[in-house]
Short mmCIF file of C-alpha atoms in Angstrom, two decimals:
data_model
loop_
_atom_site.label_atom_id
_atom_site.label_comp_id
_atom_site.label_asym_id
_atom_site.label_seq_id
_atom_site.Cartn_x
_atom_site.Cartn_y
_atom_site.Cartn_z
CA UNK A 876 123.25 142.23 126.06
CA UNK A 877 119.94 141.64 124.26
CA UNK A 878 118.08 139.88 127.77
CA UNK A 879 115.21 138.05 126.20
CA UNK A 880 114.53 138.08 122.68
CA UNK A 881 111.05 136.95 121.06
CA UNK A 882 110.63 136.20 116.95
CA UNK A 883 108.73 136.82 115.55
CA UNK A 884 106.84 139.65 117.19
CA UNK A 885 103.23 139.43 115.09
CA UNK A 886 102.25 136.30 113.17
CA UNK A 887 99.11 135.43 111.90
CA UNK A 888 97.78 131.95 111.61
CA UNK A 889 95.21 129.70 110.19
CA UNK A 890 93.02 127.68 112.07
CA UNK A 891 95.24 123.97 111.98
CA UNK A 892 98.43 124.93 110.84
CA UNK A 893 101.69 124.40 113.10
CA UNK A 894 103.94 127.28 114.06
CA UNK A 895 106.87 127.78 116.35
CA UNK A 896 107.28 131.09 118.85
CA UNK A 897 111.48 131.50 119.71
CA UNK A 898 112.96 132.59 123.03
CA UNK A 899 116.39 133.12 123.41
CA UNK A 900 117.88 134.28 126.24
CA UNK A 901 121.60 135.92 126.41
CA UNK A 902 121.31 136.16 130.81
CA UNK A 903 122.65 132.92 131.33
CA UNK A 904 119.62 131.92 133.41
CA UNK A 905 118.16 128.69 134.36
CA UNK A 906 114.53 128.81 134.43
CA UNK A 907 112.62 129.71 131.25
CA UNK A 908 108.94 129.94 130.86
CA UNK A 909 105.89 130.66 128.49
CA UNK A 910 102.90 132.69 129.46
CA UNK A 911 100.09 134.32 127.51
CA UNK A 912 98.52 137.31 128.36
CA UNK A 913 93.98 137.69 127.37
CA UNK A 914 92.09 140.24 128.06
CA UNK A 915 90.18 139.67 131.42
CA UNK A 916 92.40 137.20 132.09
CA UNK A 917 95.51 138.55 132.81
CA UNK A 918 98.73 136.09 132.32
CA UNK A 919 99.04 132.80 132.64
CA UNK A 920 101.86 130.65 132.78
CA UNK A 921 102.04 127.44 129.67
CA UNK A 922 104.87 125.69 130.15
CA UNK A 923 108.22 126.08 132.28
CA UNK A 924 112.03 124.92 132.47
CA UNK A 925 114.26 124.52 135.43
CA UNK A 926 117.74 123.71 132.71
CA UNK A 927 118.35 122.23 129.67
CA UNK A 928 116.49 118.77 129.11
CA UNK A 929 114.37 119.46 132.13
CA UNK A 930 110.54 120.80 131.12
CA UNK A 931 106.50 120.79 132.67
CA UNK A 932 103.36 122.02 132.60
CA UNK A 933 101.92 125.03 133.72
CA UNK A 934 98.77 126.11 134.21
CA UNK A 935 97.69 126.24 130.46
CA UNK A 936 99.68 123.62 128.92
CA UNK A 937 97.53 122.21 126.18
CA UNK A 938 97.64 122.58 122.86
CA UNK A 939 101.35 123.59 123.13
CA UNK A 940 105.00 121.93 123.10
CA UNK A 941 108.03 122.88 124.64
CA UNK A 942 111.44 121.62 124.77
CA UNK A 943 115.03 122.81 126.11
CA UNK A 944 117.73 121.65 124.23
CA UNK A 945 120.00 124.76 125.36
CA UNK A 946 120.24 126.75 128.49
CA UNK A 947 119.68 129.88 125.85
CA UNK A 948 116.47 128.62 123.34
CA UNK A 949 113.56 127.71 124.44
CA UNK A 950 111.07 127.21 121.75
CA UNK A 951 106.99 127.23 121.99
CA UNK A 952 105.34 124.65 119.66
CA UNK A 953 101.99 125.20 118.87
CA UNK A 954 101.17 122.01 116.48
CA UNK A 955 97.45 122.62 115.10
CA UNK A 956 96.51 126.13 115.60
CA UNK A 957 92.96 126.93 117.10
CA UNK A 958 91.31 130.43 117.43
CA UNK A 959 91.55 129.88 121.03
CA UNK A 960 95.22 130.21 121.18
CA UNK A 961 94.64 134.15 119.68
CA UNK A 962 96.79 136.05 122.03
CA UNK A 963 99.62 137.50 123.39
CA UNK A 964 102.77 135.17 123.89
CA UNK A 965 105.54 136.38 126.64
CA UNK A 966 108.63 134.37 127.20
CA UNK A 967 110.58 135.23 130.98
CA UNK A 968 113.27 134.39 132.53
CA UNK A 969 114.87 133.66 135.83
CA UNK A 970 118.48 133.13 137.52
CA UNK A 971 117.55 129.97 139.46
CA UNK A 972 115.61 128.57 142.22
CA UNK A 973 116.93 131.40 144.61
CA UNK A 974 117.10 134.37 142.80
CA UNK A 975 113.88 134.79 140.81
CA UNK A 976 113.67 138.30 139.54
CA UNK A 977 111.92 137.54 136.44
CA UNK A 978 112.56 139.57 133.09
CA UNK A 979 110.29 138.99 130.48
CA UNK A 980 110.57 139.36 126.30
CA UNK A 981 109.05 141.88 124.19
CA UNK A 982 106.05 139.75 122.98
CA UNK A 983 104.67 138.11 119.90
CA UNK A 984 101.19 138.59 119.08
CA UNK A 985 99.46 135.35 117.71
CA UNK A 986 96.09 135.55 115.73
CA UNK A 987 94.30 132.58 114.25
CA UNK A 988 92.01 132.85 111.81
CA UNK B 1046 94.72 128.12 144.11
CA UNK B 1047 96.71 131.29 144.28
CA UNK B 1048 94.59 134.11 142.92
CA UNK B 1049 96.25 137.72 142.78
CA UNK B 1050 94.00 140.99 143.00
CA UNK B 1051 94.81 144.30 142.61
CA UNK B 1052 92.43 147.56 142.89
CA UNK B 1053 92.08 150.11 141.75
CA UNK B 1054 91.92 148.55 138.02
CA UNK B 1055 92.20 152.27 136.49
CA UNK B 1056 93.34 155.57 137.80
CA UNK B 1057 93.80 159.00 136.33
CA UNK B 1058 95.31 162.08 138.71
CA UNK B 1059 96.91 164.98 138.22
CA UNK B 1060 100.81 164.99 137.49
CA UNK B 1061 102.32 165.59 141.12
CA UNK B 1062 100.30 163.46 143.09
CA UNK B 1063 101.36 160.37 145.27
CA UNK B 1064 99.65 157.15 144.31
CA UNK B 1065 99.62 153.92 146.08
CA UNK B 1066 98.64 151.05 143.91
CA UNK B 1067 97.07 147.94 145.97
CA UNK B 1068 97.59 144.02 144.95
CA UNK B 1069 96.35 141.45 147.60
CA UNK B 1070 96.84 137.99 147.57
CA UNK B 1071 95.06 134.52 149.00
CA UNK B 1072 97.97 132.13 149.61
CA UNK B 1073 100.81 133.67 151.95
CA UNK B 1074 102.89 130.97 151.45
CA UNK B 1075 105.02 132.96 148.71
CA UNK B 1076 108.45 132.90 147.55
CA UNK B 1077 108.68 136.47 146.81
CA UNK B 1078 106.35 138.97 144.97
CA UNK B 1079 107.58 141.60 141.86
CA UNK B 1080 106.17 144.40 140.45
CA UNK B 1081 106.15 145.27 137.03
CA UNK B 1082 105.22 148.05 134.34
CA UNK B 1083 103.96 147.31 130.67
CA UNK B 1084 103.67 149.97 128.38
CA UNK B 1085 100.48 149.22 125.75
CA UNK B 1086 101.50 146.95 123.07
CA UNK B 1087 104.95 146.18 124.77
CA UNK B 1088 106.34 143.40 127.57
CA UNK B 1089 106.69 143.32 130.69
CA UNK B 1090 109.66 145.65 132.65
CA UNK B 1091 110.41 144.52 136.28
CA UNK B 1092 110.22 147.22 138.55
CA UNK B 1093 110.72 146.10 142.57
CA UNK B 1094 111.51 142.13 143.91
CA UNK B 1095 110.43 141.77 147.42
CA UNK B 1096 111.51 138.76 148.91
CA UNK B 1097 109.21 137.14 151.08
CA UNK B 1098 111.90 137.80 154.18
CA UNK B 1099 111.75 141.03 153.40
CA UNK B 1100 109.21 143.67 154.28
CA UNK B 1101 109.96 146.78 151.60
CA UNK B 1102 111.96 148.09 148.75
CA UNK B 1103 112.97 151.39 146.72
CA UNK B 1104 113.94 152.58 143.44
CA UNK B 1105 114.10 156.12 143.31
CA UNK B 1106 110.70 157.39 143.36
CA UNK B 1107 109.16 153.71 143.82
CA UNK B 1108 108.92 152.04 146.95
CA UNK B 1109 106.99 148.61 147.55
CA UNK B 1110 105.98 147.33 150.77
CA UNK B 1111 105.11 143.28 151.49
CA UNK B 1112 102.62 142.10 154.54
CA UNK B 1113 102.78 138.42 153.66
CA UNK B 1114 101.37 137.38 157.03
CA UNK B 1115 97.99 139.75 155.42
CA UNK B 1116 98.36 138.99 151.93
CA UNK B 1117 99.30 142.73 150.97
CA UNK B 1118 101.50 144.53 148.94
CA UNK B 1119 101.19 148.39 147.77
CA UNK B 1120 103.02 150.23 145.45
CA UNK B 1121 103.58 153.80 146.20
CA UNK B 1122 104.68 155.90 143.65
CA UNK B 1123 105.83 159.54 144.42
CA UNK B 1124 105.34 162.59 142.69
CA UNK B 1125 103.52 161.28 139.59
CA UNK B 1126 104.70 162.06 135.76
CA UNK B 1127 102.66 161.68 132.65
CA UNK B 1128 105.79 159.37 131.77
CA UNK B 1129 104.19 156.97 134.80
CA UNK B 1130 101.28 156.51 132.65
CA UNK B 1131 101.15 152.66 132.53
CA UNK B 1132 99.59 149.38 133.32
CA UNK B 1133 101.33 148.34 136.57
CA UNK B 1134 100.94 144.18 137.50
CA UNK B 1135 101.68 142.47 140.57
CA UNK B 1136 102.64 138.79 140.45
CA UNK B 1137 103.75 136.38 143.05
CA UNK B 1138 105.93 133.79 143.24
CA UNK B 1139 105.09 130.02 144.44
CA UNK B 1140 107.47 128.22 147.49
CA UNK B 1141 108.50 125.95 144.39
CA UNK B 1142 110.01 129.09 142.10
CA UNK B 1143 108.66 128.20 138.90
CA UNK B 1144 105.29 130.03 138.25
CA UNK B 1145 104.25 133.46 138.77
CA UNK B 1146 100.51 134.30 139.18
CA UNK B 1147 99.75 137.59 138.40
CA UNK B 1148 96.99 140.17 139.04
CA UNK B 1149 94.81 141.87 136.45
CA UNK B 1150 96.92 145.00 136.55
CA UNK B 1151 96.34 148.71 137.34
CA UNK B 1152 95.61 151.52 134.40
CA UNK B 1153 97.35 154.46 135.84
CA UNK B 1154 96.95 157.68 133.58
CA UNK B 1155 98.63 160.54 134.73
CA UNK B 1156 97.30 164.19 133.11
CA UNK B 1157 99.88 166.83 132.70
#
């Protein structure tokens, strides 16, 4: 089993163009979630899903789109790039509302330029 | 608002010493609280899950303890090997089970 698998692992960006970050997931878990990890600021959670079809916020949420069209992908949209959003992109995952050891991908590291 | 702290933020010892790694935290009302080890330039590996029922757990030469009713967790870490040499985070979980806040991590270095 693979667990959590991020693509692409660097990327670099210009300042307004769009990009998408992939999660998949071969645990067979329901919740899925973004955070991004800054120095100083340790990680914060973007957005979140309970299932498939089901997403919200988190604590960082703009400038960023999610959706959950599968219980295995779960896709981070960033639509007009901003040096701001520079950082370092983990995707986790849990079993469910009751069991919520959380395993977390490898990483991709976003600059934008 | 949840806010997760955890001190020392660095530490370097000699290999063979026991460590215990603090993380304190503001809100009690937790789901459960997990421990984890990143490796520079790598993700996050889960090392201990304390639920919030529970009051301790093990893994070989890790053992985590959880004083919810204090906001207090420590990790203790036996017998320290360079190999240990880490960042170590401790995150909670909300009542709701869909966000973790974490803390700012601790450097461990361990010297042969």
């Amino acid at each position: 089993n693979a667990g959590v698998t991020q693509t692409p692992k660097f990327q670099v960006l210009k300042t307004g163009q769009s990009m998408t970050l992939q999660c998949a997931q071969d645990m067979n878990h329901e919740y899925m979630s973004w955070y991004r990890q800054d120095p100083g600021m340790g990680l914060r959670l973007i957005h979140y899903s309970v299932g498939a079809g089901i997403t919200d916020q988190g604590e960082v949420p703009n400038g960023y789109n999610v959706s959950r069209s599968t219980t295995e992908d779960f896709p981070l949209r960033l639509l007009s790039a901003a040096p701001s959003q520079t950082s370092v992109y983990f995707c986790a995952t849990t079993l469910d509302r009751d069991y919520t050891e959380a395993f977390f991908g490898q990483g991709t590291r976003l600059t934008v330029v | 608002k949840q806010e997760v702290t955890q001190i020392p933020a660095a530490l370097s010892v000699p290999e063979g010493e026991n460590l215990v790694l603090n993380c304190s935290f503001t809100d009690s009302a937790i789901y459960n609280l997990q421990w984890f080890r990143q490796d520079p330039g790598k993700g996050l590996t889960s090392l201990l899950l304390i639920q919030s029922s529970q009051r301790e757990q093990t893994s070989g030469r890790l053992n985590a303890s959880l004083d919810k009713s204090s906001g207090r967790s420590t990790l203790y870490i036996a017998a320290s090997q360079p190999g240990d040499s880490a960042t170590y985070l401790c995150a909670v979980f909300n009542n709701a089970g869909n966000m973790l806040t974490f803390g700012g991590g601790t450097r461990l270095m361990v010297k042969p």
